[in-house]
PDB file of C-alpha atoms and ligand atoms in Angstrom:
ATOM      1  CA  UNK Q   1     -18.150 -10.335  15.420  1.00 53.00           C
ATOM      2  CA  UNK Q   2     -16.246 -10.896  18.631  1.00 60.00           C
ATOM      3  CA  UNK Q   3     -14.009 -13.782  17.636  1.00 78.00           C
ATOM      4  CA  UNK Q   4     -10.662 -13.009  16.145  1.00 92.00           C
ATOM      5  CA  UNK Q   5      -7.128 -12.149  17.136  1.00 97.00           C
ATOM      6  CA  UNK Q   6      -7.928  -8.436  16.979  1.00 98.00           C
ATOM      7  CA  UNK Q   7     -11.448  -7.085  17.210  1.00 98.00           C
ATOM      8  CA  UNK Q   8     -12.767  -3.533  17.078  1.00 98.00           C
ATOM      9  CA  UNK Q   9     -16.281  -3.228  18.392  1.00 98.00           C
ATOM     10  CA  UNK Q  10     -18.124   0.015  17.674  1.00 98.00           C
ATOM     11  CA  UNK Q  11     -15.070   2.242  18.072  1.00 98.00           C
ATOM     12  CA  UNK Q  12     -15.646   6.015  18.173  1.00 98.00           C
ATOM     13  CA  UNK Q  13     -12.598   8.271  18.111  1.00 98.00           C
ATOM     14  CA  UNK Q  14     -12.436  12.068  18.199  1.00 98.00           C
ATOM     15  CA  UNK Q  15      -9.776  14.665  17.519  1.00 97.00           C
ATOM     16  CA  UNK Q  16     -10.920  17.428  19.845  1.00 95.00           C
ATOM     17  CA  UNK Q  17     -14.598  17.814  19.070  1.00 95.00           C
ATOM     18  CA  UNK Q  18     -14.295  16.303  15.576  1.00 97.00           C
ATOM     19  CA  UNK Q  19     -16.016  12.916  15.556  1.00 98.00           C
ATOM     20  CA  UNK Q  20     -13.691  10.982  13.222  1.00 98.00           C
ATOM     21  CA  UNK Q  21     -14.389   7.265  13.735  1.00 98.00           C
ATOM     22  CA  UNK Q  22     -18.133   6.814  13.930  1.00 98.00           C
ATOM     23  CA  UNK Q  23     -18.521   3.243  15.107  1.00 98.00           C
ATOM     24  CA  UNK Q  24     -15.857   1.093  13.480  1.00 98.00           C
ATOM     25  CA  UNK Q  25     -16.337  -2.652  13.905  1.00 98.00           C
ATOM     26  CA  UNK Q  26     -13.895  -5.040  12.318  1.00 98.00           C
ATOM     27  CA  UNK Q  27     -12.074  -8.260  13.066  1.00 98.00           C
ATOM     28  CA  UNK Q  28      -8.788  -9.797  12.055  1.00 98.00           C
ATOM     29  CA  UNK Q  29      -8.462 -13.534  12.523  1.00 98.00           C
ATOM     30  CA  UNK Q  30      -5.237 -15.353  13.251  1.00 97.00           C
ATOM     31  CA  UNK Q  31      -3.273 -15.839  10.044  1.00 97.00           C
ATOM     32  CA  UNK Q  32      -5.185 -13.366   7.901  1.00 98.00           C
ATOM     33  CA  UNK Q  33      -4.197 -10.358   5.881  1.00 98.00           C
ATOM     34  CA  UNK Q  34      -7.043  -7.890   6.273  1.00 98.00           C
ATOM     35  CA  UNK Q  35      -6.883  -4.709   4.237  1.00 98.00           C
ATOM     36  CA  UNK Q  36      -8.561  -1.375   4.897  1.00 98.00           C
ATOM     37  CA  UNK Q  37      -9.032   0.787   1.835  1.00 97.00           C
ATOM     38  CA  UNK Q  38     -10.705   4.132   1.383  1.00 95.00           C
ATOM     39  CA  UNK Q  39     -10.184   7.666   0.192  1.00 94.00           C
ATOM     40  CA  UNK Q  40      -7.922  10.253   1.810  1.00 94.00           C
ATOM     41  CA  UNK Q  41      -9.357  11.308   5.125  1.00 96.00           C
ATOM     42  CA  UNK Q  42     -11.591   8.230   5.467  1.00 97.00           C
ATOM     43  CA  UNK Q  43     -10.166   7.459   8.914  1.00 98.00           C
ATOM     44  CA  UNK Q  44      -7.816   4.587   8.064  1.00 98.00           C
ATOM     45  CA  UNK Q  45      -4.802   5.914   9.957  1.00 98.00           C
ATOM     46  CA  UNK Q  46      -7.020   6.995  12.840  1.00 98.00           C
ATOM     47  CA  UNK Q  47      -8.227   3.391  13.071  1.00 98.00           C
ATOM     48  CA  UNK Q  48      -4.638   2.152  13.447  1.00 98.00           C
ATOM     49  CA  UNK Q  49      -3.841   4.957  15.903  1.00 98.00           C
ATOM     50  CA  UNK Q  50      -6.884   3.959  17.936  1.00 98.00           C
ATOM     51  CA  UNK Q  51      -5.678   0.355  18.091  1.00 98.00           C
ATOM     52  CA  UNK Q  52      -2.238   1.524  19.269  1.00 97.00           C
ATOM     53  CA  UNK Q  53      -3.747   3.715  21.987  1.00 96.00           C
ATOM     54  CA  UNK Q  54      -2.380   6.885  20.401  1.00 96.00           C
ATOM     55  CA  UNK Q  55      -5.799   8.281  19.554  1.00 96.00           C
ATOM     56  CA  UNK Q  56      -7.884   7.059  22.443  1.00 94.00           C
ATOM     57  CA  UNK Q  57     -11.404   5.863  21.556  1.00 97.00           C
ATOM     58  CA  UNK Q  58     -14.158   7.660  23.428  1.00 97.00           C
ATOM     59  CA  UNK Q  59     -16.547   4.750  22.966  1.00 97.00           C
ATOM     60  CA  UNK Q  60     -16.320   1.110  21.936  1.00 98.00           C
ATOM     61  CA  UNK Q  61     -13.792  -1.622  22.618  1.00 97.00           C
ATOM     62  CA  UNK Q  62     -10.588  -3.013  21.192  1.00 97.00           C
ATOM     63  CA  UNK Q  63      -9.954  -6.665  21.991  1.00 97.00           C
ATOM     64  CA  UNK Q  64      -6.729  -8.596  21.521  1.00 97.00           C
ATOM     65  CA  UNK Q  65      -7.283 -12.355  21.871  1.00 96.00           C
ATOM     66  CA  UNK Q  66     -10.502 -11.509  23.669  1.00 95.00           C
ATOM     67  CA  UNK Q  67      -8.787  -9.242  26.195  1.00 95.00           C
ATOM     68  CA  UNK Q  68      -9.963  -5.649  26.378  1.00 96.00           C
ATOM     69  CA  UNK Q  69      -6.960  -3.410  25.655  1.00 96.00           C
ATOM     70  CA  UNK Q  70      -8.912  -0.195  25.034  1.00 96.00           C
ATOM     71  CA  UNK Q  71      -7.125   2.763  26.524  1.00 90.00           C
ATOM     72  CA  UNK Q  72      -3.956   0.866  27.399  1.00 95.00           C
ATOM     73  CA  UNK Q  73      -0.809   2.954  26.990  1.00 95.00           C
ATOM     74  CA  UNK Q  74       0.927   2.437  23.666  1.00 94.00           C
ATOM     75  CA  UNK Q  75       4.005   0.677  25.052  1.00 91.00           C
ATOM     76  CA  UNK Q  76       1.779  -1.872  26.751  1.00 94.00           C
ATOM     77  CA  UNK Q  77      -0.121  -2.513  23.549  1.00 95.00           C
ATOM     78  CA  UNK Q  78       3.169  -2.981  21.715  1.00 92.00           C
ATOM     79  CA  UNK Q  79       4.355  -5.391  24.360  1.00 91.00           C
ATOM     80  CA  UNK Q  80       1.176  -7.413  24.110  1.00 93.00           C
ATOM     81  CA  UNK Q  81       2.046  -8.247  20.517  1.00 94.00           C
ATOM     82  CA  UNK Q  82       0.816  -5.506  18.182  1.00 96.00           C
ATOM     83  CA  UNK Q  83       3.460  -3.849  16.012  1.00 95.00           C
ATOM     84  CA  UNK Q  84       2.808  -0.670  14.077  1.00 95.00           C
ATOM     85  CA  UNK Q  85       4.512   0.521  10.897  1.00 96.00           C
ATOM     86  CA  UNK Q  86       3.409   4.158  10.626  1.00 94.00           C
ATOM     87  CA  UNK Q  87       2.681   5.976   7.398  1.00 90.00           C
ATOM     88  CA  UNK Q  88       5.706   8.226   7.847  1.00 85.00           C
ATOM     89  CA  UNK Q  89       8.022   5.264   8.640  1.00 80.00           C
ATOM     90  CA  UNK Q  90       9.875   7.027  11.458  1.00 86.00           C
ATOM     91  CA  UNK Q  91      13.193   5.336  11.091  1.00 90.00           C
ATOM     92  CA  UNK Q  92      15.990   7.132  12.897  1.00 93.00           C
ATOM     93  CA  UNK Q  93      18.206   8.926  10.373  1.00 93.00           C
ATOM     94  CA  UNK Q  94      21.324   9.062  12.536  1.00 94.00           C
ATOM     95  CA  UNK Q  95      21.283   5.417  13.578  1.00 96.00           C
ATOM     96  CA  UNK Q  96      22.576   2.571  11.443  1.00 96.00           C
ATOM     97  CA  UNK Q  97      20.309  -0.051   9.968  1.00 96.00           C
ATOM     98  CA  UNK Q  98      21.417  -2.461  12.704  1.00 95.00           C
ATOM     99  CA  UNK Q  99      20.665  -0.016  15.516  1.00 94.00           C
ATOM    100  CA  UNK Q 100      17.300   0.888  14.001  1.00 95.00           C
ATOM    101  CA  UNK Q 101      16.468  -2.811  14.031  1.00 94.00           C
ATOM    102  CA  UNK Q 102      17.643  -3.236  17.613  1.00 91.00           C
ATOM    103  CA  UNK Q 103      15.104  -0.604  18.614  1.00 87.00           C
ATOM    104  CA  UNK Q 104      12.443  -3.066  17.490  1.00 82.00           C
ATOM    105  CA  UNK Q 105      13.258  -5.560  20.179  1.00 78.00           C
ATOM    106  CA  UNK Q 106      14.202  -3.026  22.828  1.00 74.00           C
ATOM    107  CA  UNK Q 107      10.656  -1.708  22.577  1.00 68.00           C
ATOM    108  CA  UNK Q 108       9.300  -5.095  23.528  1.00 69.00           C
ATOM    109  CA  UNK Q 109      11.730  -5.943  26.294  1.00 62.00           C
ATOM    110  CA  UNK Q 110      13.386  -8.900  24.779  1.00 67.00           C
ATOM    111  CA  UNK Q 111      15.281 -10.517  22.013  1.00 69.00           C
ATOM    112  CA  UNK Q 112      18.746 -10.225  20.652  1.00 74.00           C
ATOM    113  CA  UNK Q 113      20.610 -10.011  17.400  1.00 79.00           C
ATOM    114  CA  UNK Q 114      19.315 -13.439  16.333  1.00 82.00           C
ATOM    115  CA  UNK Q 115      16.025 -11.663  15.728  1.00 84.00           C
ATOM    116  CA  UNK Q 116      17.755  -9.166  13.509  1.00 88.00           C
ATOM    117  CA  UNK Q 117      19.300 -12.031  11.564  1.00 89.00           C
ATOM    118  CA  UNK Q 118      15.807 -13.505  11.119  1.00 89.00           C
ATOM    119  CA  UNK Q 119      14.396 -10.431   9.406  1.00 93.00           C
ATOM    120  CA  UNK Q 120      17.332 -10.205   7.011  1.00 94.00           C
ATOM    121  CA  UNK Q 121      15.888 -13.334   5.404  1.00 93.00           C
ATOM    122  CA  UNK Q 122      13.020 -11.188   4.197  1.00 94.00           C
ATOM    123  CA  UNK Q 123      15.157  -8.173   3.408  1.00 95.00           C
ATOM    124  CA  UNK Q 124      18.600  -9.245   2.160  1.00 93.00           C
ATOM    125  CA  UNK Q 125      19.110  -5.715   0.886  1.00 93.00           C
ATOM    126  CA  UNK Q 126      19.129  -4.456   4.469  1.00 95.00           C
ATOM    127  CA  UNK Q 127      21.858  -6.889   5.406  1.00 95.00           C
ATOM    128  CA  UNK Q 128      24.030  -5.358   2.696  1.00 95.00           C
ATOM    129  CA  UNK Q 129      23.377  -1.949   4.219  1.00 96.00           C
ATOM    130  CA  UNK Q 130      23.663  -2.944   7.870  1.00 96.00           C
ATOM    131  CA  UNK Q 131      26.213  -0.253   8.765  1.00 96.00           C
ATOM    132  CA  UNK Q 132      24.609   2.570   6.772  1.00 96.00           C
ATOM    133  CA  UNK Q 133      22.798   5.325   8.592  1.00 96.00           C
ATOM    134  CA  UNK Q 134      19.066   5.592   8.110  1.00 95.00           C
ATOM    135  CA  UNK Q 135      19.313   8.858   6.234  1.00 95.00           C
ATOM    136  CA  UNK Q 136      21.420   7.264   3.503  1.00 95.00           C
ATOM    137  CA  UNK Q 137      18.739   4.724   2.589  1.00 95.00           C
ATOM    138  CA  UNK Q 138      16.413   5.129  -0.370  1.00 93.00           C
ATOM    139  CA  UNK Q 139      12.676   5.524   0.228  1.00 92.00           C
ATOM    140  CA  UNK Q 140      12.117   1.851  -0.529  1.00 92.00           C
ATOM    141  CA  UNK Q 141      14.891   0.750   1.810  1.00 94.00           C
ATOM    142  CA  UNK Q 142      13.496   2.970   4.568  1.00 95.00           C
ATOM    143  CA  UNK Q 143      10.105   1.346   4.151  1.00 94.00           C
ATOM    144  CA  UNK Q 144      11.702  -2.095   4.330  1.00 95.00           C
ATOM    145  CA  UNK Q 145      13.587  -1.052   7.448  1.00 96.00           C
ATOM    146  CA  UNK Q 146      10.366   0.177   9.074  1.00 96.00           C
ATOM    147  CA  UNK Q 147       8.674  -3.165   8.391  1.00 96.00           C
ATOM    148  CA  UNK Q 148      11.749  -5.125   9.446  1.00 96.00           C
ATOM    149  CA  UNK Q 149      11.931  -3.191  12.712  1.00 94.00           C
ATOM    150  CA  UNK Q 150       8.317  -4.110  13.449  1.00 94.00           C
ATOM    151  CA  UNK Q 151       9.020  -7.787  12.704  1.00 94.00           C
ATOM    152  CA  UNK Q 152      11.991  -7.911  15.039  1.00 93.00           C
ATOM    153  CA  UNK Q 153       9.467  -7.710  17.869  1.00 90.00           C
ATOM    154  CA  UNK Q 154       7.900 -10.959  16.568  1.00 91.00           C
ATOM    155  CA  UNK Q 155       4.434  -9.455  16.756  1.00 94.00           C
ATOM    156  CA  UNK Q 156       1.232 -11.489  16.734  1.00 95.00           C
ATOM    157  CA  UNK Q 157      -0.168  -8.873  14.425  1.00 97.00           C
ATOM    158  CA  UNK Q 158       1.463  -6.141  12.412  1.00 97.00           C
ATOM    159  CA  UNK Q 159      -0.383  -2.954  11.434  1.00 98.00           C
ATOM    160  CA  UNK Q 160       1.074  -1.488   8.252  1.00 98.00           C
ATOM    161  CA  UNK Q 161      -0.015   1.944   7.010  1.00 97.00           C
ATOM    162  CA  UNK Q 162       0.323   2.536   3.252  1.00 96.00           C
ATOM    163  CA  UNK Q 163       3.663   0.792   2.770  1.00 95.00           C
ATOM    164  CA  UNK Q 164       3.742   1.239  -1.007  1.00 94.00           C
ATOM    165  CA  UNK Q 165       3.054   4.969  -1.009  1.00 92.00           C
ATOM    166  CA  UNK Q 166       5.619   6.833  -3.078  1.00 90.00           C
ATOM    167  CA  UNK Q 167       7.496   3.729  -4.198  1.00 92.00           C
ATOM    168  CA  UNK Q 168       8.405   2.909  -7.790  1.00 91.00           C
ATOM    169  CA  UNK Q 169       6.275   0.165  -9.402  1.00 92.00           C
ATOM    170  CA  UNK Q 170       9.026  -2.466  -9.224  1.00 91.00           C
ATOM    171  CA  UNK Q 171       9.496  -1.854  -5.526  1.00 92.00           C
ATOM    172  CA  UNK Q 172       5.745  -1.980  -4.973  1.00 94.00           C
ATOM    173  CA  UNK Q 173       5.764  -5.403  -6.579  1.00 93.00           C
ATOM    174  CA  UNK Q 174       8.625  -6.749  -4.506  1.00 93.00           C
ATOM    175  CA  UNK Q 175       7.257  -5.303  -1.264  1.00 94.00           C
ATOM    176  CA  UNK Q 176       3.895  -6.927  -2.004  1.00 95.00           C
ATOM    177  CA  UNK Q 177       5.620 -10.274  -2.426  1.00 95.00           C
ATOM    178  CA  UNK Q 178       7.608  -9.846   0.782  1.00 95.00           C
ATOM    179  CA  UNK Q 179       4.454  -9.010   2.755  1.00 96.00           C
ATOM    180  CA  UNK Q 180       2.796 -12.138   1.362  1.00 97.00           C
ATOM    181  CA  UNK Q 181       5.733 -14.277   2.518  1.00 96.00           C
ATOM    182  CA  UNK Q 182       5.763 -12.643   5.957  1.00 96.00           C
ATOM    183  CA  UNK Q 183       2.081 -13.531   6.291  1.00 97.00           C
ATOM    184  CA  UNK Q 184       2.532 -17.098   5.025  1.00 96.00           C
ATOM    185  CA  UNK Q 185       5.223 -17.632   7.639  1.00 95.00           C
ATOM    186  CA  UNK Q 186       2.759 -16.786  10.375  1.00 95.00           C
ATOM    187  CA  UNK Q 187       2.407 -13.045  10.963  1.00 96.00           C
ATOM    188  CA  UNK Q 188      -1.147 -11.750  10.895  1.00 98.00           C
ATOM    189  CA  UNK Q 189      -1.396  -8.419   9.071  1.00 98.00           C
ATOM    190  CA  UNK Q 190      -3.795  -5.482   9.156  1.00 98.00           C
ATOM    191  CA  UNK Q 191      -2.848  -3.419   6.130  1.00 98.00           C
ATOM    192  CA  UNK Q 192      -3.977   0.043   5.071  1.00 98.00           C
ATOM    193  CA  UNK Q 193      -3.408   0.307   1.353  1.00 95.00           C
ATOM    194  CA  UNK Q 194      -4.640   2.785  -1.256  1.00 89.00           C
ATOM    195  CA  UNK Q 195      -3.282   0.867  -4.232  1.00 90.00           C
ATOM    196  CA  UNK Q 196      -6.290  -1.303  -5.038  1.00 91.00           C
ATOM    197  CA  UNK Q 197      -4.299  -3.972  -6.871  1.00 90.00           C
ATOM    198  CA  UNK Q 198      -1.906  -4.420  -3.955  1.00 94.00           C
ATOM    199  CA  UNK Q 199      -4.798  -4.467  -1.497  1.00 94.00           C
ATOM    200  CA  UNK Q 200      -6.706  -7.089  -3.440  1.00 94.00           C
ATOM    201  CA  UNK Q 201      -3.645  -9.220  -4.158  1.00 95.00           C
ATOM    202  CA  UNK Q 202      -2.690  -9.536  -0.488  1.00 97.00           C
ATOM    203  CA  UNK Q 203      -5.973  -9.531   1.395  1.00 98.00           C
ATOM    204  CA  UNK Q 204      -8.022 -12.450   2.581  1.00 98.00           C
ATOM    205  CA  UNK Q 205     -10.711  -9.912   3.464  1.00 98.00           C
ATOM    206  CA  UNK Q 206     -11.233  -6.240   2.766  1.00 98.00           C
ATOM    207  CA  UNK Q 207     -12.939  -3.379   4.584  1.00 98.00           C
ATOM    208  CA  UNK Q 208     -13.798  -0.211   2.675  1.00 97.00           C
ATOM    209  CA  UNK Q 209     -13.981   2.860   4.915  1.00 97.00           C
ATOM    210  CA  UNK Q 210     -15.463   6.245   4.183  1.00 97.00           C
ATOM    211  CA  UNK Q 211     -16.178   9.178   6.480  1.00 97.00           C
ATOM    212  CA  UNK Q 212     -15.248   7.223   9.586  1.00 98.00           C
ATOM    213  CA  UNK Q 213     -17.492   4.262   8.863  1.00 98.00           C
ATOM    214  CA  UNK Q 214     -17.129   0.810   7.357  1.00 98.00           C
ATOM    215  CA  UNK Q 215     -19.037   0.933   4.070  1.00 96.00           C
ATOM    216  CA  UNK Q 216     -18.223  -2.516   2.765  1.00 97.00           C
ATOM    217  CA  UNK Q 217     -16.815  -5.766   4.076  1.00 97.00           C
ATOM    218  CA  UNK Q 218     -16.008  -8.848   2.009  1.00 97.00           C
ATOM    219  CA  UNK Q 219     -13.442 -10.841   0.100  1.00 97.00           C
ATOM    220  CA  UNK Q 220     -11.384  -9.327  -2.715  1.00 96.00           C
ATOM    221  CA  UNK Q 221     -13.653 -11.195  -5.144  1.00 96.00           C
ATOM    222  CA  UNK Q 222     -16.756  -9.681  -3.536  1.00 96.00           C
ATOM    223  CA  UNK Q 223     -15.231  -6.241  -4.062  1.00 95.00           C
ATOM    224  CA  UNK Q 224     -14.166  -6.936  -7.655  1.00 93.00           C
ATOM    225  CA  UNK Q 225     -17.764  -7.918  -8.386  1.00 93.00           C
ATOM    226  CA  UNK Q 226     -19.120  -4.694  -6.913  1.00 92.00           C
ATOM    227  CA  UNK Q 227     -18.370  -1.775  -9.253  1.00 90.00           C
ATOM    228  CA  UNK Q 228     -20.868   0.358  -7.314  1.00 92.00           C
ATOM    229  CA  UNK Q 229     -18.753   0.295  -4.149  1.00 91.00           C
ATOM    230  CA  UNK Q 230     -15.577   0.817  -6.141  1.00 89.00           C
ATOM    231  CA  UNK Q 231     -17.080   3.863  -7.798  1.00 89.00           C
ATOM    232  CA  UNK Q 232     -18.656   5.401  -4.710  1.00 88.00           C
ATOM    233  CA  UNK Q 233     -15.830   4.981  -2.244  1.00 88.00           C
ATOM    234  CA  UNK Q 234     -12.669   4.350  -4.210  1.00 88.00           C
ATOM    235  CA  UNK Q 235     -13.147   6.517  -7.254  1.00 80.00           C
ATOM    236  CA  UNK Q 236     -12.360   3.601  -9.573  1.00 72.00           C
TER     237      UNK Q 236
HETATM  238  N1  ATP D   1      -4.213  15.125  14.504  1.00 71.87           N
HETATM  239  C1  ATP D   1      -5.389  15.446  13.932  1.00 71.87           C
HETATM  240  N2  ATP D   1      -6.159  16.449  14.406  1.00 71.87           N
HETATM  241  C2  ATP D   1      -7.349  16.765  13.837  1.00 71.87           C
HETATM  242  N3  ATP D   1      -7.879  16.118  12.791  1.00 71.87           N
HETATM  243  C3  ATP D   1      -7.165  15.108  12.264  1.00 71.87           C
HETATM  244  C4  ATP D   1      -5.887  14.714  12.797  1.00 71.87           C
HETATM  245  N4  ATP D   1      -5.413  13.683  12.066  1.00 71.87           N
HETATM  246  C5  ATP D   1      -6.359  13.443  11.117  1.00 71.87           C
HETATM  247  N5  ATP D   1      -7.407  14.282  11.237  1.00 71.87           N
HETATM  248  C6  ATP D   1      -8.627  14.271  10.416  1.00 71.87           C
HETATM  249  O1  ATP D   1      -9.278  13.031  10.637  1.00 71.87           O
HETATM  250  C7  ATP D   1      -9.814  12.511   9.428  1.00 71.87           C
HETATM  251  C8  ATP D   1      -9.287  11.126   9.188  1.00 71.87           C
HETATM  252  O2  ATP D   1      -7.897  11.193   8.995  1.00 71.87           O
HETATM  253  P1  ATP D   1      -6.999   9.903   8.767  1.00 71.87           P
HETATM  254  O3  ATP D   1      -5.599  10.357   8.798  1.00 71.87           O
HETATM  255  O4  ATP D   1      -7.409   8.837   9.700  1.00 71.87           O
HETATM  256  O5  ATP D   1      -7.423   9.488   7.278  1.00 71.87           O
HETATM  257  P2  ATP D   1      -6.793   8.430   6.304  1.00 71.87           P
HETATM  258  O6  ATP D   1      -7.904   7.568   5.832  1.00 71.87           O
HETATM  259  O7  ATP D   1      -5.641   7.751   6.928  1.00 71.87           O
HETATM  260  O8  ATP D   1      -6.306   9.343   5.077  1.00 71.87           O
HETATM  261  P3  ATP D   1      -5.003   9.255   4.126  1.00 71.87           P
HETATM  262  O9  ATP D   1      -5.376   8.284   3.053  1.00 71.87           O
HETATM  263  O10 ATP D   1      -4.851  10.635   3.586  1.00 71.87           O
HETATM  264  O11 ATP D   1      -3.839   8.820   4.940  1.00 71.87           O
HETATM  265  C9  ATP D   1      -9.456  13.522   8.342  1.00 71.87           C
HETATM  266  O12 ATP D   1     -10.565  14.355   8.154  1.00 71.87           O
HETATM  267  C10 ATP D   1      -8.305  14.298   8.933  1.00 71.87           C
HETATM  268  O13 ATP D   1      -8.292  15.597   8.451  1.00 71.87           O
HETATM  269 MG1   MG D   2      -3.630   7.692   6.518  1.00 71.87          MG
END
């Protein structure tokens, strides 16, 4: 498949001599939520790091709107419209919520506080905490801040790595709903998510990864109907 907003075509990525991604091909079309699921160590984060140019693919191509961006430096990839919400969130503990959010548009060379105001519509809780320092936020609020900071850049596509990890069930629920709204309002999402219910609730299409390869590709319904795949690769 070569059509799509974001396309990975036979991507191979190594850490040193370890051959981690062994030919990943996937596509995300404009407007979709596409979810990658798979066990620990499957290569999900490495896939996102490859897209961001942090782990540089040794073979294969990454295309954004048909343009080859493989090997571009990370800041250039960010500026071309891909935002990344890393697994470990990386909000700055000594900066306020507002200043953390400002970093989102500084990174893309544009914007202003109107963009910050925009993301508060999704995260009213952050508006209440605008002057708090990052370190005083709860885990859930930090995750919201990490997503909000990515949105401030008005990305064409947002890569989100395990946003619900470690959150209480009620927060998982509300974050799932917020991500659905963000997508409905026009942001394309590539989501890595271990919680199967969250993954299936949000995704238009799903990829199951294992050992650096795509083992399954289909709709959430296709996956629900396939207990074999669920058992082999997800331990369900
Ligand atoms: N910096 C690194 N150097 C060497 N090997 C690494 C590095 N980061 C990850 N790996 C290895 O690469 C493989 C894929 O890791 P990756 O983090 O992409 O998996 P993942 O699917 O995101 O797992 P998890 O669900 O635990 O986050 C694993 O075997 C991991 O041990
Ligand atoms: Mg990971």
